[in-house]
PDB file of C-alpha atoms and ligand atoms in Angstrom:
ATOM      1  CA  UNK A   1     -64.843  68.060 192.939  1.00 92.00           C
ATOM      2  CA  UNK A   2     -63.006  64.774 193.412  1.00 97.00           C
ATOM      3  CA  UNK A   3     -64.668  61.604 192.061  1.00 98.00           C
ATOM      4  CA  UNK A   4     -66.329  59.494 194.761  1.00 98.00           C
ATOM      5  CA  UNK A   5     -65.128  55.965 195.343  1.00 98.00           C
ATOM      6  CA  UNK A   6     -65.918  53.086 197.695  1.00 98.00           C
ATOM      7  CA  UNK A   7     -63.311  50.744 199.160  1.00 98.00           C
ATOM      8  CA  UNK A   8     -65.370  47.665 199.980  1.00 98.00           C
ATOM      9  CA  UNK A   9     -63.057  46.048 202.585  1.00 98.00           C
ATOM     10  CA  UNK A  10     -60.225  47.026 204.893  1.00 98.00           C
ATOM     11  CA  UNK A  11     -56.996  48.050 203.138  1.00 98.00           C
ATOM     12  CA  UNK A  12     -53.601  49.320 204.269  1.00 98.00           C
ATOM     13  CA  UNK A  13     -53.515  52.946 205.466  1.00 98.00           C
ATOM     14  CA  UNK A  14     -51.005  54.046 202.816  1.00 98.00           C
ATOM     15  CA  UNK A  15     -53.354  52.732 200.119  1.00 98.00           C
ATOM     16  CA  UNK A  16     -56.188  54.821 201.581  1.00 98.00           C
ATOM     17  CA  UNK A  17     -53.854  57.846 201.761  1.00 98.00           C
ATOM     18  CA  UNK A  18     -52.927  57.410 198.104  1.00 98.00           C
ATOM     19  CA  UNK A  19     -56.569  57.082 197.083  1.00 98.00           C
ATOM     20  CA  UNK A  20     -57.462  60.096 199.229  1.00 98.00           C
ATOM     21  CA  UNK A  21     -55.106  62.273 197.171  1.00 98.00           C
ATOM     22  CA  UNK A  22     -57.240  61.575 194.092  1.00 98.00           C
ATOM     23  CA  UNK A  23     -60.715  60.763 195.336  1.00 98.00           C
ATOM     24  CA  UNK A  24     -63.407  61.411 197.892  1.00 98.00           C
ATOM     25  CA  UNK A  25     -63.043  57.990 199.567  1.00 98.00           C
ATOM     26  CA  UNK A  26     -65.629  55.993 201.501  1.00 98.00           C
ATOM     27  CA  UNK A  27     -63.556  53.327 203.287  1.00 98.00           C
ATOM     28  CA  UNK A  28     -64.681  50.226 205.147  1.00 98.00           C
ATOM     29  CA  UNK A  29     -61.879  49.838 207.689  1.00 98.00           C
ATOM     30  CA  UNK A  30     -64.217  47.904 209.995  1.00 98.00           C
ATOM     31  CA  UNK A  31     -63.946  45.234 207.248  1.00 98.00           C
ATOM     32  CA  UNK A  32     -67.576  44.138 207.612  1.00 95.00           C
ATOM     33  CA  UNK A  33     -68.507  42.245 204.429  1.00 94.00           C
ATOM     34  CA  UNK A  34     -71.291  44.054 202.552  1.00 96.00           C
ATOM     35  CA  UNK A  35     -74.507  42.376 201.423  1.00 96.00           C
ATOM     36  CA  UNK A  36     -75.446  42.934 197.762  1.00 97.00           C
ATOM     37  CA  UNK A  37     -78.116  45.400 198.979  1.00 97.00           C
ATOM     38  CA  UNK A  38     -75.649  47.361 201.134  1.00 98.00           C
ATOM     39  CA  UNK A  39     -73.136  47.387 198.304  1.00 98.00           C
ATOM     40  CA  UNK A  40     -75.758  48.669 195.855  1.00 98.00           C
ATOM     41  CA  UNK A  41     -76.650  51.501 198.246  1.00 98.00           C
ATOM     42  CA  UNK A  42     -73.024  52.384 198.970  1.00 98.00           C
ATOM     43  CA  UNK A  43     -72.157  52.485 195.264  1.00 98.00           C
ATOM     44  CA  UNK A  44     -75.268  54.386 194.116  1.00 98.00           C
ATOM     45  CA  UNK A  45     -73.426  57.733 194.041  1.00 98.00           C
ATOM     46  CA  UNK A  46     -69.885  56.467 193.341  1.00 98.00           C
ATOM     47  CA  UNK A  47     -67.740  56.605 190.216  1.00 98.00           C
ATOM     48  CA  UNK A  48     -65.286  53.930 191.320  1.00 98.00           C
ATOM     49  CA  UNK A  49     -64.940  50.868 193.552  1.00 98.00           C
ATOM     50  CA  UNK A  50     -61.963  49.031 194.973  1.00 98.00           C
ATOM     51  CA  UNK A  51     -63.368  45.531 195.419  1.00 98.00           C
ATOM     52  CA  UNK A  52     -62.244  42.128 196.628  1.00 98.00           C
ATOM     53  CA  UNK A  53     -63.312  38.627 195.753  1.00 97.00           C
ATOM     54  CA  UNK A  54     -65.948  38.773 198.500  1.00 96.00           C
ATOM     55  CA  UNK A  55     -68.142  41.161 196.476  1.00 98.00           C
ATOM     56  CA  UNK A  56     -70.175  40.028 193.486  1.00 98.00           C
ATOM     57  CA  UNK A  57     -70.282  42.625 190.722  1.00 98.00           C
ATOM     58  CA  UNK A  58     -73.072  41.683 188.322  1.00 98.00           C
ATOM     59  CA  UNK A  59     -75.853  43.238 186.261  1.00 98.00           C
ATOM     60  CA  UNK A  60     -78.176  43.466 189.281  1.00 98.00           C
ATOM     61  CA  UNK A  61     -75.603  45.478 191.224  1.00 98.00           C
ATOM     62  CA  UNK A  62     -74.572  47.633 188.267  1.00 98.00           C
ATOM     63  CA  UNK A  63     -78.201  48.601 187.625  1.00 98.00           C
ATOM     64  CA  UNK A  64     -78.120  50.374 191.012  1.00 98.00           C
ATOM     65  CA  UNK A  65     -74.931  52.343 190.278  1.00 97.00           C
ATOM     66  CA  UNK A  66     -75.581  54.570 187.250  1.00 97.00           C
ATOM     67  CA  UNK A  67     -72.450  56.686 187.742  1.00 98.00           C
ATOM     68  CA  UNK A  68     -70.019  53.817 188.213  1.00 98.00           C
ATOM     69  CA  UNK A  69     -67.092  53.895 185.773  1.00 98.00           C
ATOM     70  CA  UNK A  70     -64.544  51.469 187.229  1.00 98.00           C
ATOM     71  CA  UNK A  71     -64.357  48.378 189.452  1.00 98.00           C
ATOM     72  CA  UNK A  72     -60.808  47.497 190.460  1.00 99.00           C
ATOM     73  CA  UNK A  73     -60.429  44.103 192.098  1.00 98.00           C
ATOM     74  CA  UNK A  74     -57.701  43.438 194.662  1.00 98.00           C
ATOM     75  CA  UNK A  75     -57.025  39.992 193.207  1.00 98.00           C
ATOM     76  CA  UNK A  76     -55.718  38.423 190.061  1.00 98.00           C
ATOM     77  CA  UNK A  77     -58.840  36.230 189.920  1.00 98.00           C
ATOM     78  CA  UNK A  78     -61.975  38.038 188.855  1.00 98.00           C
ATOM     79  CA  UNK A  79     -64.687  35.398 188.871  1.00 97.00           C
ATOM     80  CA  UNK A  80     -66.615  37.657 191.250  1.00 98.00           C
ATOM     81  CA  UNK A  81     -66.994  40.161 188.404  1.00 98.00           C
ATOM     82  CA  UNK A  82     -69.336  39.664 185.465  1.00 98.00           C
ATOM     83  CA  UNK A  83     -67.220  41.213 182.724  1.00 98.00           C
ATOM     84  CA  UNK A  84     -70.025  41.152 180.151  1.00 98.00           C
ATOM     85  CA  UNK A  85     -72.308  43.024 182.522  1.00 98.00           C
ATOM     86  CA  UNK A  86     -69.527  45.547 183.201  1.00 98.00           C
ATOM     87  CA  UNK A  87     -68.939  46.125 179.500  1.00 98.00           C
ATOM     88  CA  UNK A  88     -72.691  46.483 178.875  1.00 98.00           C
ATOM     89  CA  UNK A  89     -72.838  49.092 181.647  1.00 98.00           C
ATOM     90  CA  UNK A  90     -69.718  50.893 180.405  1.00 98.00           C
ATOM     91  CA  UNK A  91     -67.794  49.968 183.544  1.00 98.00           C
ATOM     92  CA  UNK A  92     -64.052  49.240 183.361  1.00 98.00           C
ATOM     93  CA  UNK A  93     -62.896  46.217 185.372  1.00 98.00           C
ATOM     94  CA  UNK A  94     -59.309  45.513 186.396  1.00 98.00           C
ATOM     95  CA  UNK A  95     -57.343  42.866 188.329  1.00 98.00           C
ATOM     96  CA  UNK A  96     -53.846  42.605 189.844  1.00 98.00           C
ATOM     97  CA  UNK A  97     -51.759  40.219 187.720  1.00 98.00           C
ATOM     98  CA  UNK A  98     -48.070  39.612 188.328  1.00 98.00           C
ATOM     99  CA  UNK A  99     -47.586  40.919 191.842  1.00 98.00           C
ATOM    100  CA  UNK A 100     -48.698  37.744 193.619  1.00 98.00           C
ATOM    101  CA  UNK A 101     -47.144  35.032 191.468  1.00 98.00           C
ATOM    102  CA  UNK A 102     -44.115  34.301 193.643  1.00 98.00           C
ATOM    103  CA  UNK A 103     -45.951  34.423 196.966  1.00 98.00           C
ATOM    104  CA  UNK A 104     -48.670  32.134 195.633  1.00 98.00           C
ATOM    105  CA  UNK A 105     -46.057  29.749 194.238  1.00 98.00           C
ATOM    106  CA  UNK A 106     -44.218  29.751 197.588  1.00 98.00           C
ATOM    107  CA  UNK A 107     -47.445  28.896 199.383  1.00 99.00           C
ATOM    108  CA  UNK A 108     -48.246  26.153 196.893  1.00 99.00           C
ATOM    109  CA  UNK A 109     -44.955  24.606 197.929  1.00 99.00           C
ATOM    110  CA  UNK A 110     -45.916  24.995 201.581  1.00 99.00           C
ATOM    111  CA  UNK A 111     -49.057  22.979 200.818  1.00 99.00           C
ATOM    112  CA  UNK A 112     -47.145  20.389 198.795  1.00 99.00           C
ATOM    113  CA  UNK A 113     -44.626  19.780 201.573  1.00 98.00           C
ATOM    114  CA  UNK A 114     -47.145  19.949 204.405  1.00 98.00           C
ATOM    115  CA  UNK A 115     -49.448  17.478 202.668  1.00 98.00           C
ATOM    116  CA  UNK A 116     -46.798  15.038 201.473  1.00 98.00           C
ATOM    117  CA  UNK A 117     -44.956  15.013 204.805  1.00 98.00           C
ATOM    118  CA  UNK A 118     -48.110  15.223 206.956  1.00 98.00           C
ATOM    119  CA  UNK A 119     -46.882  18.320 208.794  1.00 98.00           C
ATOM    120  CA  UNK A 120     -50.179  19.712 210.106  1.00 98.00           C
ATOM    121  CA  UNK A 121     -51.550  16.277 210.994  1.00 98.00           C
ATOM    122  CA  UNK A 122     -48.427  15.455 213.013  1.00 98.00           C
ATOM    123  CA  UNK A 123     -48.429  18.844 214.698  1.00 98.00           C
ATOM    124  CA  UNK A 124     -52.086  18.533 215.742  1.00 97.00           C
ATOM    125  CA  UNK A 125     -51.326  15.077 217.179  1.00 98.00           C
ATOM    126  CA  UNK A 126     -48.291  16.394 219.083  1.00 98.00           C
ATOM    127  CA  UNK A 127     -50.230  19.394 220.424  1.00 98.00           C
ATOM    128  CA  UNK A 128     -52.940  17.010 221.597  1.00 98.00           C
ATOM    129  CA  UNK A 129     -50.317  15.427 223.891  1.00 98.00           C
ATOM    130  CA  UNK A 130     -50.204  12.116 222.046  1.00 98.00           C
ATOM    131  CA  UNK A 131     -46.452  11.854 221.467  1.00 98.00           C
ATOM    132  CA  UNK A 132     -44.969   9.104 223.610  1.00 98.00           C
ATOM    133  CA  UNK A 133     -41.665   8.756 221.790  1.00 98.00           C
ATOM    134  CA  UNK A 134     -39.916   8.120 218.490  1.00 98.00           C
ATOM    135  CA  UNK A 135     -41.136   5.276 216.292  1.00 98.00           C
ATOM    136  CA  UNK A 136     -39.797   3.989 213.017  1.00 98.00           C
ATOM    137  CA  UNK A 137     -43.181   4.086 211.344  1.00 98.00           C
ATOM    138  CA  UNK A 138     -44.410   7.363 212.782  1.00 98.00           C
ATOM    139  CA  UNK A 139     -46.246   9.580 210.291  1.00 98.00           C
ATOM    140  CA  UNK A 140     -44.788   7.952 207.221  1.00 97.00           C
ATOM    141  CA  UNK A 141     -45.254  10.395 204.392  1.00 97.00           C
ATOM    142  CA  UNK A 142     -44.566  10.650 200.695  1.00 96.00           C
ATOM    143  CA  UNK A 143     -41.254  11.869 199.288  1.00 98.00           C
ATOM    144  CA  UNK A 144     -41.375  15.079 197.296  1.00 98.00           C
ATOM    145  CA  UNK A 145     -37.822  14.915 195.983  1.00 98.00           C
ATOM    146  CA  UNK A 146     -37.471  13.019 192.697  1.00 98.00           C
ATOM    147  CA  UNK A 147     -41.264  12.702 192.437  1.00 98.00           C
ATOM    148  CA  UNK A 148     -43.297  13.728 189.395  1.00 98.00           C
ATOM    149  CA  UNK A 149     -44.994  17.084 189.739  1.00 99.00           C
ATOM    150  CA  UNK A 150     -48.016  17.666 187.499  1.00 99.00           C
ATOM    151  CA  UNK A 151     -49.145  21.236 186.907  1.00 99.00           C
ATOM    152  CA  UNK A 152     -52.593  21.845 185.469  1.00 98.00           C
ATOM    153  CA  UNK A 153     -52.727  25.459 184.304  1.00 98.00           C
ATOM    154  CA  UNK A 154     -49.349  26.823 183.317  1.00 98.00           C
ATOM    155  CA  UNK A 155     -49.700  30.596 183.498  1.00 98.00           C
ATOM    156  CA  UNK A 156     -47.407  32.815 185.537  1.00 98.00           C
ATOM    157  CA  UNK A 157     -48.149  31.061 188.859  1.00 98.00           C
ATOM    158  CA  UNK A 158     -47.906  27.545 187.421  1.00 98.00           C
ATOM    159  CA  UNK A 159     -44.553  28.461 185.891  1.00 98.00           C
ATOM    160  CA  UNK A 160     -43.296  29.901 189.196  1.00 98.00           C
ATOM    161  CA  UNK A 161     -44.293  26.629 190.900  1.00 98.00           C
ATOM    162  CA  UNK A 162     -42.434  24.660 188.217  1.00 98.00           C
ATOM    163  CA  UNK A 163     -39.242  26.696 188.616  1.00 98.00           C
ATOM    164  CA  UNK A 164     -39.204  25.936 192.326  1.00 98.00           C
ATOM    165  CA  UNK A 165     -39.295  22.180 191.620  1.00 98.00           C
ATOM    166  CA  UNK A 166     -35.688  22.214 190.401  1.00 97.00           C
ATOM    167  CA  UNK A 167     -34.389  22.130 193.948  1.00 97.00           C
ATOM    168  CA  UNK A 168     -36.319  18.931 194.565  1.00 98.00           C
ATOM    169  CA  UNK A 169     -34.949  17.173 191.460  1.00 98.00           C
ATOM    170  CA  UNK A 170     -38.450  16.528 190.207  1.00 98.00           C
ATOM    171  CA  UNK A 171     -39.832  15.547 186.850  1.00 98.00           C
ATOM    172  CA  UNK A 172     -42.255  18.337 185.927  1.00 98.00           C
ATOM    173  CA  UNK A 173     -45.184  17.700 183.588  1.00 99.00           C
ATOM    174  CA  UNK A 174     -47.823  20.233 182.661  1.00 98.00           C
ATOM    175  CA  UNK A 175     -51.066  20.586 180.783  1.00 98.00           C
ATOM    176  CA  UNK A 176     -52.453  23.920 179.675  1.00 98.00           C
ATOM    177  CA  UNK A 177     -54.996  25.251 177.189  1.00 96.00           C
ATOM    178  CA  UNK A 178     -52.045  26.196 174.999  1.00 96.00           C
ATOM    179  CA  UNK A 179     -48.572  24.776 174.922  1.00 98.00           C
ATOM    180  CA  UNK A 180     -45.796  27.101 176.070  1.00 98.00           C
ATOM    181  CA  UNK A 181     -42.846  28.109 173.907  1.00 98.00           C
ATOM    182  CA  UNK A 182     -39.793  25.847 173.911  1.00 98.00           C
ATOM    183  CA  UNK A 183     -37.874  28.576 175.749  1.00 98.00           C
ATOM    184  CA  UNK A 184     -40.389  28.810 178.602  1.00 98.00           C
ATOM    185  CA  UNK A 185     -40.626  25.015 178.818  1.00 98.00           C
ATOM    186  CA  UNK A 186     -36.847  24.844 179.134  1.00 98.00           C
ATOM    187  CA  UNK A 187     -36.816  27.588 181.761  1.00 98.00           C
ATOM    188  CA  UNK A 188     -39.433  25.679 183.766  1.00 98.00           C
ATOM    189  CA  UNK A 189     -37.839  22.297 183.060  1.00 98.00           C
ATOM    190  CA  UNK A 190     -41.390  21.192 182.218  1.00 98.00           C
ATOM    191  CA  UNK A 191     -42.776  18.793 179.625  1.00 98.00           C
ATOM    192  CA  UNK A 192     -46.174  19.275 177.990  1.00 98.00           C
ATOM    193  CA  UNK A 193     -48.455  16.216 178.226  1.00 98.00           C
ATOM    194  CA  UNK A 194     -52.114  15.453 177.606  1.00 98.00           C
ATOM    195  CA  UNK A 195     -54.563  15.804 180.469  1.00 98.00           C
ATOM    196  CA  UNK A 196     -54.843  12.012 180.792  1.00 98.00           C
ATOM    197  CA  UNK A 197     -51.079  11.594 180.934  1.00 98.00           C
ATOM    198  CA  UNK A 198     -50.813  14.335 183.521  1.00 98.00           C
ATOM    199  CA  UNK A 199     -53.429  12.680 185.725  1.00 98.00           C
ATOM    200  CA  UNK A 200     -51.973   9.195 185.414  1.00 98.00           C
ATOM    201  CA  UNK A 201     -48.318  10.162 185.937  1.00 98.00           C
ATOM    202  CA  UNK A 202     -48.304  12.943 188.552  1.00 98.00           C
ATOM    203  CA  UNK A 203     -47.406  12.008 192.126  1.00 98.00           C
ATOM    204  CA  UNK A 204     -48.367  15.555 193.084  1.00 98.00           C
ATOM    205  CA  UNK A 205     -50.936  17.391 190.988  1.00 99.00           C
ATOM    206  CA  UNK A 206     -51.268  21.127 191.512  1.00 99.00           C
ATOM    207  CA  UNK A 207     -53.948  23.361 189.967  1.00 98.00           C
ATOM    208  CA  UNK A 208     -53.290  26.874 188.697  1.00 98.00           C
ATOM    209  CA  UNK A 209     -56.106  28.016 186.440  1.00 97.00           C
ATOM    210  CA  UNK A 210     -58.695  30.774 186.807  1.00 97.00           C
ATOM    211  CA  UNK A 211     -62.232  29.801 187.737  1.00 97.00           C
ATOM    212  CA  UNK A 212     -64.782  30.160 184.925  1.00 96.00           C
ATOM    213  CA  UNK A 213     -67.657  28.098 183.498  1.00 96.00           C
ATOM    214  CA  UNK A 214     -64.986  26.292 181.422  1.00 96.00           C
ATOM    215  CA  UNK A 215     -62.981  25.257 184.492  1.00 98.00           C
ATOM    216  CA  UNK A 216     -65.925  24.550 186.828  1.00 98.00           C
ATOM    217  CA  UNK A 217     -65.266  21.095 188.375  1.00 98.00           C
ATOM    218  CA  UNK A 218     -62.383  20.522 185.990  1.00 98.00           C
ATOM    219  CA  UNK A 219     -61.282  18.048 188.686  1.00 98.00           C
ATOM    220  CA  UNK A 220     -64.455  15.990 188.923  1.00 98.00           C
ATOM    221  CA  UNK A 221     -64.980  12.387 190.042  1.00 98.00           C
ATOM    222  CA  UNK A 222     -63.887  11.014 186.658  1.00 98.00           C
ATOM    223  CA  UNK A 223     -60.621  12.980 186.631  1.00 98.00           C
ATOM    224  CA  UNK A 224     -59.903  12.211 190.291  1.00 98.00           C
ATOM    225  CA  UNK A 225     -60.356   8.527 189.432  1.00 98.00           C
ATOM    226  CA  UNK A 226     -57.626   8.852 186.793  1.00 98.00           C
ATOM    227  CA  UNK A 227     -55.078  10.111 189.329  1.00 98.00           C
ATOM    228  CA  UNK A 228     -52.326   7.783 190.415  1.00 96.00           C
ATOM    229  CA  UNK A 229     -53.157   5.833 193.594  1.00 94.00           C
ATOM    230  CA  UNK A 230     -51.195   7.479 196.390  1.00 95.00           C
ATOM    231  CA  UNK A 231     -51.085  10.847 194.597  1.00 98.00           C
ATOM    232  CA  UNK A 232     -51.649  14.209 196.215  1.00 98.00           C
ATOM    233  CA  UNK A 233     -53.873  17.037 194.932  1.00 99.00           C
ATOM    234  CA  UNK A 234     -53.066  20.686 195.648  1.00 99.00           C
ATOM    235  CA  UNK A 235     -55.469  23.562 195.001  1.00 98.00           C
ATOM    236  CA  UNK A 236     -54.416  27.153 195.635  1.00 98.00           C
ATOM    237  CA  UNK A 237     -56.302  28.393 192.561  1.00 98.00           C
ATOM    238  CA  UNK A 238     -60.042  28.751 193.182  1.00 98.00           C
ATOM    239  CA  UNK A 239     -62.831  26.864 194.852  1.00 98.00           C
ATOM    240  CA  UNK A 240     -65.062  25.395 192.187  1.00 98.00           C
ATOM    241  CA  UNK A 241     -62.280  24.058 189.963  1.00 98.00           C
ATOM    242  CA  UNK A 242     -62.487  20.930 192.143  1.00 98.00           C
ATOM    243  CA  UNK A 243     -65.714  19.054 192.850  1.00 98.00           C
ATOM    244  CA  UNK A 244     -65.240  19.082 196.629  1.00 98.00           C
ATOM    245  CA  UNK A 245     -67.777  16.293 197.286  1.00 98.00           C
ATOM    246  CA  UNK A 246     -65.996  14.045 194.775  1.00 98.00           C
ATOM    247  CA  UNK A 247     -62.619  14.907 196.331  1.00 98.00           C
ATOM    248  CA  UNK A 248     -63.875  14.076 199.824  1.00 98.00           C
ATOM    249  CA  UNK A 249     -65.115  10.747 198.527  1.00 98.00           C
ATOM    250  CA  UNK A 250     -61.734   9.997 196.902  1.00 98.00           C
ATOM    251  CA  UNK A 251     -59.885  10.970 200.091  1.00 98.00           C
ATOM    252  CA  UNK A 252     -62.167   8.852 202.277  1.00 98.00           C
ATOM    253  CA  UNK A 253     -61.672   5.812 200.060  1.00 97.00           C
ATOM    254  CA  UNK A 254     -57.927   6.367 200.006  1.00 96.00           C
ATOM    255  CA  UNK A 255     -58.089   6.576 196.203  1.00 97.00           C
ATOM    256  CA  UNK A 256     -55.584   9.410 196.520  1.00 98.00           C
ATOM    257  CA  UNK A 257     -53.297   9.909 199.506  1.00 97.00           C
ATOM    258  CA  UNK A 258     -54.050  13.490 200.416  1.00 98.00           C
ATOM    259  CA  UNK A 259     -54.920  17.018 199.430  1.00 98.00           C
ATOM    260  CA  UNK A 260     -53.598  20.458 200.278  1.00 99.00           C
ATOM    261  CA  UNK A 261     -56.345  23.030 199.857  1.00 99.00           C
ATOM    262  CA  UNK A 262     -56.330  26.797 200.224  1.00 98.00           C
ATOM    263  CA  UNK A 263     -59.627  27.354 198.391  1.00 98.00           C
ATOM    264  CA  UNK A 264     -63.041  25.727 198.555  1.00 98.00           C
ATOM    265  CA  UNK A 265     -66.474  25.696 197.012  1.00 98.00           C
ATOM    266  CA  UNK A 266     -68.756  28.106 198.907  1.00 97.00           C
ATOM    267  CA  UNK A 267     -65.891  29.380 201.050  1.00 97.00           C
ATOM    268  CA  UNK A 268     -65.777  30.229 203.889  1.00 96.00           C
ATOM    269  CA  UNK A 269     -68.575  27.650 204.401  1.00 97.00           C
ATOM    270  CA  UNK A 270     -66.433  24.727 203.317  1.00 96.00           C
ATOM    271  CA  UNK A 271     -67.852  21.203 203.217  1.00 98.00           C
ATOM    272  CA  UNK A 272     -67.708  20.066 206.901  1.00 98.00           C
ATOM    273  CA  UNK A 273     -66.554  16.599 205.809  1.00 98.00           C
ATOM    274  CA  UNK A 274     -63.129  18.112 205.095  1.00 98.00           C
ATOM    275  CA  UNK A 275     -62.711  18.829 208.801  1.00 98.00           C
ATOM    276  CA  UNK A 276     -63.129  15.147 209.656  1.00 98.00           C
ATOM    277  CA  UNK A 277     -60.308  14.042 207.362  1.00 98.00           C
ATOM    278  CA  UNK A 278     -56.729  13.789 208.583  1.00 96.00           C
ATOM    279  CA  UNK A 279     -55.203  13.490 205.113  1.00 97.00           C
ATOM    280  CA  UNK A 280     -55.969  17.070 204.103  1.00 98.00           C
ATOM    281  CA  UNK A 281     -54.154  20.310 204.824  1.00 98.00           C
ATOM    282  CA  UNK A 282     -56.686  23.141 204.982  1.00 98.00           C
ATOM    283  CA  UNK A 283     -55.854  26.850 204.872  1.00 98.00           C
ATOM    284  CA  UNK A 284     -58.185  29.878 204.578  1.00 98.00           C
ATOM    285  CA  UNK A 285     -57.412  31.296 201.107  1.00 98.00           C
ATOM    286  CA  UNK A 286     -54.084  32.828 202.113  1.00 98.00           C
ATOM    287  CA  UNK A 287     -51.774  31.749 199.293  1.00 98.00           C
ATOM    288  CA  UNK A 288     -50.994  35.339 198.308  1.00 98.00           C
ATOM    289  CA  UNK A 289     -51.037  36.591 201.883  1.00 98.00           C
ATOM    290  CA  UNK A 290     -47.546  37.807 202.611  1.00 98.00           C
ATOM    291  CA  UNK A 291     -47.369  41.328 204.022  1.00 98.00           C
ATOM    292  CA  UNK A 292     -45.524  42.609 200.952  1.00 98.00           C
ATOM    293  CA  UNK A 293     -47.712  40.929 198.391  1.00 98.00           C
ATOM    294  CA  UNK A 294     -51.064  41.879 199.888  1.00 98.00           C
ATOM    295  CA  UNK A 295     -49.795  45.478 200.078  1.00 98.00           C
ATOM    296  CA  UNK A 296     -48.655  45.321 196.457  1.00 98.00           C
ATOM    297  CA  UNK A 297     -51.988  43.884 195.357  1.00 98.00           C
ATOM    298  CA  UNK A 298     -53.963  46.612 197.122  1.00 98.00           C
ATOM    299  CA  UNK A 299     -51.702  49.372 195.800  1.00 98.00           C
ATOM    300  CA  UNK A 300     -51.834  48.016 192.239  1.00 98.00           C
ATOM    301  CA  UNK A 301     -55.635  47.931 192.420  1.00 98.00           C
ATOM    302  CA  UNK A 302     -55.610  51.523 193.703  1.00 98.00           C
ATOM    303  CA  UNK A 303     -53.299  52.574 190.853  1.00 98.00           C
ATOM    304  CA  UNK A 304     -55.655  50.894 188.402  1.00 98.00           C
ATOM    305  CA  UNK A 305     -58.532  52.900 189.856  1.00 98.00           C
ATOM    306  CA  UNK A 306     -56.650  56.190 189.649  1.00 98.00           C
ATOM    307  CA  UNK A 307     -55.668  55.478 186.027  1.00 98.00           C
ATOM    308  CA  UNK A 308     -59.206  54.358 185.151  1.00 98.00           C
ATOM    309  CA  UNK A 309     -60.872  57.507 186.478  1.00 98.00           C
ATOM    310  CA  UNK A 310     -58.218  59.970 185.309  1.00 97.00           C
ATOM    311  CA  UNK A 311     -57.042  58.607 181.927  1.00 98.00           C
ATOM    312  CA  UNK A 312     -59.689  55.973 181.135  1.00 97.00           C
ATOM    313  CA  UNK A 313     -56.806  53.577 180.464  1.00 97.00           C
ATOM    314  CA  UNK A 314     -56.003  51.453 183.526  1.00 98.00           C
ATOM    315  CA  UNK A 315     -52.987  49.173 182.987  1.00 96.00           C
ATOM    316  CA  UNK A 316     -54.771  45.960 183.911  1.00 98.00           C
ATOM    317  CA  UNK A 317     -58.049  46.477 182.100  1.00 98.00           C
ATOM    318  CA  UNK A 318     -59.974  43.212 181.693  1.00 98.00           C
ATOM    319  CA  UNK A 319     -62.699  44.460 179.325  1.00 98.00           C
ATOM    320  CA  UNK A 320     -61.102  46.837 176.812  1.00 95.00           C
TER     321      UNK A 320
HETATM  322  C1  DGY B   1     -56.340  36.261 193.819  1.00 68.87           C
HETATM  323  O1  DGY B   1     -55.593  37.222 193.624  1.00 68.87           O
HETATM  324  O2  DGY B   1     -57.132  35.873 192.967  1.00 68.87           O
HETATM  325  C2  DGY B   1     -56.262  35.602 195.144  1.00 68.87           C
HETATM  326  O3  DGY B   1     -57.030  34.466 195.200  1.00 68.87           O
HETATM  327  C3  DGY B   1     -56.671  36.585 196.216  1.00 68.87           C
HETATM  328  O4  DGY B   1     -56.346  36.051 197.445  1.00 68.87           O
END
């Protein structure tokens, strides 16, 4: 008998086909998000789950799934999974590192350029029929070329963002929990600085760290206050690394010039004050969402699940 697995959200058909060759699959191609109760019921008789960041996997859920052996997240971030609870329950957890770095870095640049050059604000204004003709001072933005890019969190995605800055002749500064090797710094053309130096020197500050208790509100009111006046904040990492209320306050006061945000606290129920601001670019958590990358993420998660339930050794195990 094939092991039973649940796929919690819609995935690509070829991913389901692949899973179907190994497992008795319960899909959710209607894509309806599952409540914790529904998820507990659906997983009660399953050995594996292909999850996304919209499902919380914690001790309460695991207590309802005695046969569960593996939870494979279709995301590099895994703050929706309580790893300690998984380990205590003997459940393997995996993520999808590597396959989304370049797409996420590309999108970070989309946010940087759109925010600095006021692309979405100008487009909304044009679409609203307000354009009466060219003006010298129309939608004056901030130059990206030759500016100082600050990267907080210099893992694979931060490094991919840094490499892309070469074409804009930027000075690249970074801060990270550990300093990178001289070789990687050279490859990224990036200089390690203290957090305070990063905040005070960056014209554009972009965040690339995982969300955890240690990074909760890492950009709080005090850190936002240390940013350069006229600077721009970009977050394509996770909601919760920025104190959204403090950011809204800084944006309203003009303490910083703008923000480009793909992730939010309590998403999708983002703070409604964001919608009233014109100096923010807002996107719905799509930084990794290219056709190729989302396919690769889903397939890698499926491969993790197959390896977990057949060999007990999935390649991207988070809780060995
Ligand atoms: C990730 O992989 O963590 C992304 O946020 C998913 O979109």
